[in-house]
Amino acid sequence: MHISSAVSETKVNTGWVSMGATEWGDRSLQAHEPLFHEGDETSHFFEVLEGVLCAYKIFADGRRQVISFAFPGDLVGFGHGSAYRFDCDALSRARVRCVPKSSILRAIKERPDLGERLLDAAAGEVAHMQELSVLLGRKSAIEKLASFLVSLSERTSPESDGSAQVALPMTRADMADFLGLTVETVSRNMTKLRVMKIIDLPHSATLEVRDMARLRALADCEDNLY
Amino acid sequence: MHISSAVSETKVNTGWVSMGATEWGDRSLQAHEPLFHEGDETSHFFEVLEGVLCAYKIFADGRRQVISFAFPGDLVGFGHGSAYRFDCDALSRARVRCVPKSSILRAIKERPDLGERLLDAAAGEVAHMQELSVLLGRKSAIEKLASFLVSLSERTSPESDGSAQVALPMTRADMADFLGLTVETVSRNMTKLRVMKIIDLPHSATLEVRDMARLRALADCEDNLY
DNA sequence: CGTGAGGTTGATCGCTTTCAACGGAGGTGG
DNA sequence: CCACCTCCGTTGAAAGCGATCAACCTCACG
């Protein structure tokens, strides 16, 4: 468990709220271990400390839509009422800090500035979901993929002169279900980006962005070239 | 302007936060008049008092994704940082209550319970956007349309024994841009639902739900019948 | 009654999906 | 150590759903 003071600390720009308080407890997850299921009572918020989580909705007929990937620093649990409305798994070994909802509500009452920060975090979550809606509704397969890779590299890897190394902790199926595509379409467009010399794939789980400007142009729908 | 006390009142379940305070001022909008544009400084939150608003993102090449329709009682302005990230118009004559952000922040500091309520409202917004993402990513055209009509009827009209009258204040183009479809596809599937005796369209802007159970089944992807 | 925006319907096109086969990486047990 | 198996990723061929292009209709409004 992290050593931390009783004073909470917030980085609103990146959307996370870190709260030090040992009473809240951490939890370790194996790869593919569920954190919660749709329908479970919403007892906690979770802050990812290590690893990557994946929140998704599964239909009765097997269709799946991934709602978000949560990286260290991200907060999971917004948008649910008294019961979780989606499933959430760990993609890899992960550690999360569990924050009881009641504890959050108490903290807000005692420390109004915390409420403001949580509100900012919630606003960031809204912004993310809005961007996802734009992506799902109006972007082509290659634009979706480009957007995803840009967002991933921004969240996890520093860029240097137009290139970046990015780990892909999720499978093609996870990516497909996030982007509203099939694995085949994801794979085909990965290859397309590689042929265009925009990215490279040393391993299937390691991405190298070779031309970030071009990738961004695709992500922003400013490039119709195939 | 509404007559209201200085005490705020919140209905968290329906996602709105009504705050009485005459200093905040209301604003009237003509049909198609913009409330704000992408890039404008985010000075205010807005509570819809009358009419319907439409928030959307426009691409450089003309593609458009509608993010949300806001009905009386809905709050507009979440998910934006220091600048609005989308455009927002009135679909019809509308009236909104303008609440300065600074005023919100001050109110939160003075009244912690208000922060909690706003947080609930934000959570409701997150939930809406998550549902939209599921719809856009994994539902077929007819399922999208059914989901939209169900949601519209739930928000605006009481249901009685499986049927309901619903006004459609937006054009087919607005619906299409919300559902990630084209006007033609929306129109075709409206006809399909009519042929299936699930809905009726006395006028193009008036919907009559004849078989709500069947419509819900489609919306929930439990019905593969065409 | 003319006009234009919004809505519907038909024919065709094409991007993504579906169906199918293959290859490689990792794990297990003989 | 290697055969075997399974999961994951890639690629090809064909099909399908929604998009595109186009014509026509309806209705409100001058």
XYZ file of C-alpha atoms (C1' of nucleotides) in Angstrom:
512
model
C 0.000 0.000 0.000
C 1.124 3.481 -0.759
C 2.505 5.584 2.014
C 0.422 8.698 2.066
C -0.626 11.468 4.383
C -4.192 12.092 5.415
C -4.347 15.004 3.022
C -5.857 14.285 -0.361
C -4.202 15.416 -3.508
C -5.828 15.977 -6.851
C -4.627 16.290 -10.419
C -7.741 17.432 -12.174
C -6.206 17.873 -15.594
C -5.525 14.216 -16.037
C -8.827 13.306 -14.504
C -7.758 11.563 -11.379
C -8.285 12.060 -7.719
C -5.758 10.538 -5.419
C -6.760 10.293 -1.808
C -4.433 9.081 0.813
C -6.130 7.231 3.607
C -4.990 3.839 4.691
C -8.388 2.835 6.058
C -9.753 2.585 2.524
C -7.651 -0.405 1.617
C -6.187 -1.590 -1.647
C -6.992 -4.669 -3.675
C -4.875 -6.791 -5.988
C -6.313 -8.366 -9.096
C -5.026 -11.173 -11.292
C -5.209 -10.814 -15.041
C -8.847 -11.230 -16.177
C -10.119 -11.144 -12.619
C -13.339 -9.159 -12.342
C -13.445 -6.075 -10.131
C -17.232 -5.875 -10.233
C -20.152 -7.106 -12.305
C -23.172 -5.412 -13.779
C -25.885 -5.416 -11.156
C -23.558 -5.473 -8.144
C -24.293 -2.882 -5.509
C -22.069 0.186 -5.992
C -20.192 0.236 -2.746
C -16.948 1.806 -3.910
C -15.079 4.052 -6.272
C -11.745 2.663 -7.438
C -8.511 4.397 -8.224
C -6.165 2.385 -10.405
C -2.704 2.165 -8.853
C -1.104 -0.391 -11.186
C -2.159 -2.310 -14.266
C -5.031 -1.624 -16.629
C -8.756 -2.114 -16.120
C -11.460 -2.496 -18.727
C -15.113 -1.503 -18.218
C -17.634 -2.926 -20.661
C -21.235 -3.764 -21.348
C -22.197 -7.207 -22.604
C -25.430 -7.865 -24.486
C -27.515 -10.991 -24.068
C -26.485 -12.117 -27.555
C -22.770 -11.670 -26.855
C -22.148 -8.266 -28.410
C -19.807 -6.219 -26.256
C -19.007 -2.516 -26.008
C -15.937 -1.487 -24.033
C -16.691 1.785 -22.255
C -13.220 2.667 -21.072
C -9.726 1.462 -20.329
C -8.490 2.690 -16.963
C -4.775 3.283 -16.434
C -2.907 4.081 -13.221
C -4.247 7.368 -11.904
C -7.682 6.881 -13.445
C -10.805 6.744 -11.349
C -13.430 4.055 -12.005
C -16.999 4.147 -10.785
C -18.620 7.285 -12.182
C -21.898 7.040 -13.980
C -23.345 4.226 -11.897
C -26.317 4.650 -9.623
C -26.944 2.266 -6.774
C -25.888 -0.713 -8.907
C -23.017 -0.987 -11.369
C -24.297 -0.759 -14.892
C -21.316 -2.498 -16.496
C -18.728 -5.173 -15.860
C -15.149 -4.261 -15.032
C -12.129 -6.576 -15.341
C -8.390 -6.324 -14.980
C -6.562 -6.773 -18.297
C -3.349 -7.626 -16.498
C -2.251 -7.950 -12.901
C -3.530 -4.792 -11.260
C -3.845 -2.982 -7.985
C -6.658 -0.609 -7.113
C -7.433 1.615 -4.169
C -10.983 1.042 -2.973
C -12.806 4.128 -1.743
C -16.220 3.565 -0.131
C -18.853 5.866 -1.581
C -20.015 6.787 1.894
C -16.500 7.921 2.653
C -16.512 10.159 -0.411
C -19.802 11.732 0.536
C -18.591 12.355 4.069
C -15.381 13.877 2.786
C -17.276 16.231 0.492
C -19.393 17.504 3.341
C -16.321 18.163 5.441
C -14.133 19.580 2.707
C -16.012 21.579 0.048
C -12.900 21.971 -2.131
C -12.863 18.209 -2.534
C -16.329 18.392 -4.017
C -15.076 20.835 -6.604
C -12.207 18.559 -7.503
C -14.426 15.537 -7.827
C -16.690 17.618 -10.007
C -13.725 18.357 -12.245
C -12.872 14.677 -12.377
C -16.475 13.900 -13.314
C -16.354 16.590 -15.994
C -13.246 14.943 -17.396
C -15.096 11.642 -17.500
C -17.991 13.284 -19.336
C -15.530 14.773 -21.822
C -13.966 11.368 -22.459
C -17.320 9.768 -23.102
C -18.348 12.604 -25.419
C -15.211 12.091 -27.457
C -15.895 8.366 -27.594
C -19.401 9.073 -28.886
C -18.014 11.299 -31.636
C -15.535 8.582 -32.544
C -18.132 5.791 -32.590
C -20.756 7.789 -34.433
C -18.858 9.476 -37.199
C -15.336 8.188 -37.722
C -14.180 5.552 -40.216
C -12.339 2.436 -39.053
C -8.886 3.854 -39.706
C -9.794 7.160 -38.076
C -11.094 5.305 -35.020
C -7.902 3.331 -34.757
C -5.729 6.411 -35.223
C -7.700 8.264 -32.542
C -7.291 5.354 -30.165
C -3.562 5.062 -30.714
C -3.037 8.807 -30.293
C -5.036 8.826 -27.079
C -3.160 5.793 -25.810
C 0.231 7.304 -26.546
C -0.778 10.586 -24.906
C -1.907 8.800 -21.785
C 1.001 6.445 -21.368
C 4.089 7.553 -23.286
C 6.045 10.749 -23.766
C 6.414 11.879 -27.354
C 9.746 12.887 -28.800
C 10.062 14.513 -32.224
C 7.059 12.849 -33.720
C 7.682 9.271 -32.603
C 6.771 7.305 -29.487
C 6.855 3.780 -28.030
C 3.514 2.576 -26.733
C 2.598 -0.650 -24.974
C -0.697 -2.229 -26.012
C -1.908 -3.978 -22.867
C -5.197 -5.062 -24.437
C -5.970 -7.626 -27.147
C -7.242 -6.775 -30.620
C -10.648 -7.952 -29.458
C -10.627 -5.414 -26.625
C -9.647 -2.676 -29.039
C -12.327 -3.760 -31.504
C -15.026 -3.751 -28.835
C -13.920 -0.288 -27.720
C -13.957 1.127 -31.254
C -17.170 -0.537 -32.398
C -15.335 -2.725 -34.915
C -14.353 -6.381 -35.372
C -10.917 -7.874 -34.670
C -10.390 -8.378 -38.398
C -11.045 -4.728 -39.170
C -8.703 -3.629 -36.391
C -6.015 -5.960 -37.669
C -6.442 -4.872 -41.277
C -6.192 -1.198 -40.384
C -3.172 -1.779 -38.165
C -1.518 -3.277 -41.205
C -2.692 -0.333 -43.304
C -1.091 2.142 -40.870
C 2.091 0.080 -40.941
C 2.179 0.036 -44.743
C 1.673 3.810 -44.678
C 4.804 4.015 -42.475
C 2.795 5.810 -39.801
C 3.333 3.113 -37.181
C 5.424 0.021 -36.631
C 4.599 -3.150 -34.704
C 7.781 -4.842 -33.463
C 5.530 -7.219 -31.497
C 1.757 -7.384 -31.672
C 1.621 -5.807 -28.207
C 4.181 -3.082 -28.855
C 3.395 -0.055 -30.951
C 5.883 2.390 -32.328
C 4.456 5.613 -33.651
C 6.693 6.758 -36.498
C 4.737 9.765 -37.765
C 2.690 11.279 -34.984
C 1.622 14.262 -37.100
C 0.126 12.019 -39.742
C -1.515 9.828 -37.093
C -3.068 12.898 -35.483
C -4.265 14.144 -38.850
C -6.057 10.850 -39.375
C -7.457 10.904 -35.852
C -8.787 14.426 -36.441
C -10.282 13.416 -39.789
C -8.063 15.789 -41.727
C -6.562 13.156 -43.976
C -8.450 11.150 -46.548
C -5.445 9.381 -47.990
C -5.381 5.609 -48.042
C -38.592 34.300 -15.360
C -39.580 31.656 -12.866
C -40.497 32.811 -9.428
C -38.208 31.011 -7.090
C -36.760 31.301 -3.641
C -33.072 31.650 -2.943
C -32.955 28.042 -1.866
C -31.816 25.563 -4.468
C -33.742 22.439 -5.201
C -32.445 19.296 -6.806
C -33.957 16.287 -8.509
C -30.976 14.064 -8.888
C -32.790 11.131 -10.387
C -33.743 12.982 -13.509
C -30.349 14.593 -13.698
C -31.225 18.208 -13.191
C -30.326 20.843 -10.721
C -32.659 23.746 -10.436
C -31.296 26.748 -8.642
C -33.431 29.731 -7.915
C -31.534 33.014 -7.945
C -32.713 35.920 -9.971
C -29.238 37.406 -10.304
C -28.243 34.594 -12.651
C -30.588 35.720 -15.374
C -32.439 33.837 -18.067
C -32.030 33.991 -21.798
C -34.475 33.489 -24.639
C -33.440 31.814 -27.869
C -35.088 31.776 -31.272
C -35.274 28.519 -33.187
C -31.833 27.647 -34.555
C -30.180 30.405 -32.546
C -26.843 29.280 -31.112
C -26.341 29.253 -27.342
C -22.590 28.855 -27.631
C -19.963 27.770 -30.114
C -17.015 25.420 -29.928
C -14.056 27.426 -28.686
C -16.066 30.001 -26.729
C -14.921 30.576 -23.182
C -17.010 28.484 -20.767
C -18.545 31.182 -18.659
C -21.798 29.472 -17.733
C -23.784 26.342 -17.104
C -27.284 26.391 -18.550
C -30.494 24.909 -17.280
C -33.141 24.444 -19.936
C -36.438 26.002 -18.854
C -38.404 25.699 -22.114
C -37.783 24.275 -25.557
C -35.117 21.840 -26.660
C -31.388 22.349 -27.147
C -29.001 20.321 -29.239
C -25.269 19.971 -28.531
C -23.097 18.709 -31.346
C -19.630 18.460 -32.794
C -18.975 19.429 -36.414
C -15.985 18.119 -38.354
C -14.026 20.191 -40.837
C -15.472 18.098 -43.673
C -19.071 18.584 -42.547
C -19.662 15.365 -40.637
C -21.681 16.014 -37.492
C -22.262 14.088 -34.280
C -25.052 15.213 -31.976
C -23.940 14.685 -28.373
C -27.223 15.310 -26.632
C -30.671 16.784 -26.802
C -31.483 18.849 -23.728
C -35.088 19.107 -22.559
C -36.579 21.336 -19.862
C -34.940 20.410 -16.580
C -31.703 19.267 -18.218
C -28.393 20.890 -17.432
C -25.993 21.793 -20.248
C -22.322 22.553 -19.843
C -20.700 19.492 -18.295
C -17.633 18.025 -19.862
C -16.116 21.273 -21.065
C -12.901 22.706 -19.711
C -12.127 26.387 -20.040
C -13.563 26.448 -23.575
C -16.704 24.789 -24.943
C -15.754 21.755 -26.942
C -18.987 21.620 -28.965
C -21.623 23.848 -30.479
C -25.045 24.156 -28.895
C -28.207 25.419 -30.637
C -31.875 25.764 -29.845
C -34.040 23.448 -31.952
C -37.094 25.551 -31.266
C -37.848 28.695 -29.312
C -36.242 28.101 -25.961
C -35.506 29.668 -22.625
C -32.484 28.835 -20.492
C -31.297 29.870 -17.073
C -27.681 30.976 -17.215
C -25.575 30.092 -14.196
C -22.052 31.543 -14.060
C -19.465 28.891 -13.312
C -17.913 31.115 -10.672
C -21.253 31.243 -8.973
C -21.441 27.449 -8.929
C -18.000 27.124 -7.457
C -18.797 29.668 -4.772
C -22.043 27.910 -3.963
C -20.260 24.586 -3.593
C -17.815 26.037 -1.110
C -20.618 27.507 0.950
C -22.979 24.557 0.735
C -21.302 21.152 0.599
C -24.566 19.330 -0.015
C -24.853 21.213 -3.284
C -21.550 19.734 -4.388
C -22.919 16.282 -3.778
C -25.996 17.063 -5.832
C -23.978 18.431 -8.696
C -21.841 15.340 -8.520
C -24.983 13.250 -8.892
C -26.024 15.329 -11.864
C -22.595 14.842 -13.403
C -22.842 11.101 -12.759
C -26.176 11.105 -14.580
C -24.515 12.853 -17.503
C -21.739 10.251 -17.531
C -24.355 7.486 -17.524
C -26.162 9.056 -20.483
C -22.976 9.305 -22.485
C -22.046 5.712 -21.639
C -25.403 4.537 -22.924
C -24.926 6.571 -26.081
C -21.551 4.926 -26.623
C -23.083 1.477 -26.284
C -25.778 2.464 -28.763
C -23.358 3.927 -31.299
C -20.840 1.141 -31.013
C -22.915 -1.994 -31.074
C -26.533 -1.484 -32.088
C -28.071 -1.874 -35.531
C -29.932 0.987 -37.190
C -33.369 -0.187 -36.063
C -32.120 -0.873 -32.541
C -30.618 2.607 -32.384
C -33.861 4.162 -33.505
C -35.906 2.088 -31.067
C -33.572 3.059 -28.210
C -33.889 6.705 -29.126
C -37.674 6.632 -29.307
C -37.948 4.785 -25.995
C -35.640 7.261 -24.306
C -37.525 10.178 -25.821
C -40.883 8.866 -24.682
C -39.541 8.201 -21.202
C -38.204 11.724 -20.913
C -41.181 13.589 -22.278
C -44.374 11.549 -22.166
C -46.202 9.402 -19.679
C -46.878 5.856 -20.829
C -50.265 4.248 -20.504
C -50.841 0.552 -21.136
C -48.089 0.166 -23.684
C -48.805 3.195 -25.847
C -47.706 6.826 -25.711
C -47.824 10.063 -27.698
C -44.429 11.656 -28.244
C -43.515 14.935 -29.936
C -40.420 14.856 -32.134
C -38.993 18.361 -31.847
C -35.935 17.553 -33.975
C -35.591 16.845 -37.687
C -34.636 13.476 -39.189
C -31.186 14.947 -39.812
C -30.786 15.727 -36.091
C -31.861 12.212 -35.200
C -29.508 10.736 -37.793
C -26.558 12.742 -36.493
C -27.366 11.646 -32.962
C -27.621 7.965 -33.882
C -24.629 7.853 -36.210
C -26.832 7.229 -39.248
C -28.083 9.083 -42.346
C -31.500 10.696 -42.795
C -32.418 8.006 -45.317
C -31.646 5.209 -42.897
C -33.633 6.918 -40.136
C -36.557 7.385 -42.473
C -36.446 3.800 -43.742
C -36.402 2.382 -40.237
C -39.193 4.669 -39.102
C -41.226 3.186 -41.910
C -40.132 -0.298 -40.899
C -41.330 0.289 -37.321
C -44.607 1.612 -38.689
C -45.087 -1.406 -40.921
C -44.371 -3.611 -37.909
C -47.245 -1.794 -36.121
C -44.883 -0.811 -33.320
C -45.297 2.907 -33.918
C -47.481 5.282 -35.873
C -46.643 8.662 -37.388
C -49.769 10.814 -37.709
C -47.450 13.676 -38.688
C -43.736 13.441 -39.320
C -43.153 15.307 -36.054
C -45.622 13.306 -33.985
C -44.893 9.797 -32.841
C -47.382 7.374 -31.431
C -45.918 4.336 -29.738
C -48.371 1.478 -30.237
C -46.395 -1.403 -28.765
C -43.975 -0.152 -26.150
C -42.974 -3.669 -25.086
C -41.880 -4.557 -28.591
C -40.106 -1.217 -28.978
C -38.239 -1.799 -25.719
C -37.324 -5.311 -26.800
C -35.771 -3.885 -29.952
C -34.010 -1.163 -27.977
C -32.587 -3.789 -25.641
C -31.477 -5.966 -28.558
C -33.759 -8.812 -27.537
C -35.600 -9.006 -30.829
C -34.064 -9.971 -34.157
C -37.298 -9.865 -36.127
C -37.564 -7.630 -39.140
C -49.963 29.065 -56.512
C -44.918 29.025 -56.553
C -41.093 27.899 -53.747
C -38.031 25.591 -50.694
C -37.027 22.778 -46.819
C -37.920 18.413 -44.908
C -39.283 13.614 -45.575
C -39.803 9.213 -48.131
C -38.564 5.716 -51.331
C -35.730 3.311 -54.944
C -31.265 1.718 -57.052
C -26.640 1.097 -56.524
C -22.148 1.344 -54.186
C -18.740 0.321 -50.844
C -16.908 -0.187 -46.202
C -17.141 -3.225 -42.634
C -18.613 -7.736 -41.338
C -18.778 -12.519 -41.755
C -16.861 -16.850 -42.806
C -12.757 -19.326 -43.392
C -7.936 -20.658 -43.344
C -3.361 -20.139 -41.733
C 0.692 -18.870 -38.750
C 3.039 -17.845 -34.543
C 3.673 -17.634 -29.482
C 3.187 -19.667 -25.109
C 2.016 -23.571 -22.105
C 1.606 -28.408 -20.992
C 2.679 -33.078 -20.761
C 4.808 -37.130 -22.694
C 13.301 -31.719 -25.771
C 9.662 -31.869 -28.624
C 4.817 -32.818 -29.987
C 0.553 -30.930 -29.207
C -2.864 -27.631 -28.137
C -5.018 -23.335 -27.556
C -5.310 -18.454 -27.949
C -4.265 -14.571 -30.561
C -3.331 -12.175 -34.743
C -3.311 -11.861 -39.752
C -5.020 -12.376 -44.346
C -8.332 -13.691 -48.141
C -13.012 -14.091 -50.233
C -17.710 -13.205 -50.101
C -21.859 -11.172 -48.107
C -24.586 -7.571 -46.032
C -25.952 -3.333 -43.887
C -25.994 1.249 -44.196
C -24.299 5.084 -47.291
C -24.687 7.458 -51.463
C -27.005 9.214 -55.408
C -31.298 10.435 -57.256
C -36.205 11.202 -57.813
C -40.455 12.359 -55.937
C -43.709 13.873 -52.400
C -45.679 16.831 -48.677
C -46.440 20.784 -46.347
C -45.724 25.376 -44.616
C -45.266 29.892 -46.102
C -44.532 33.730 -49.163
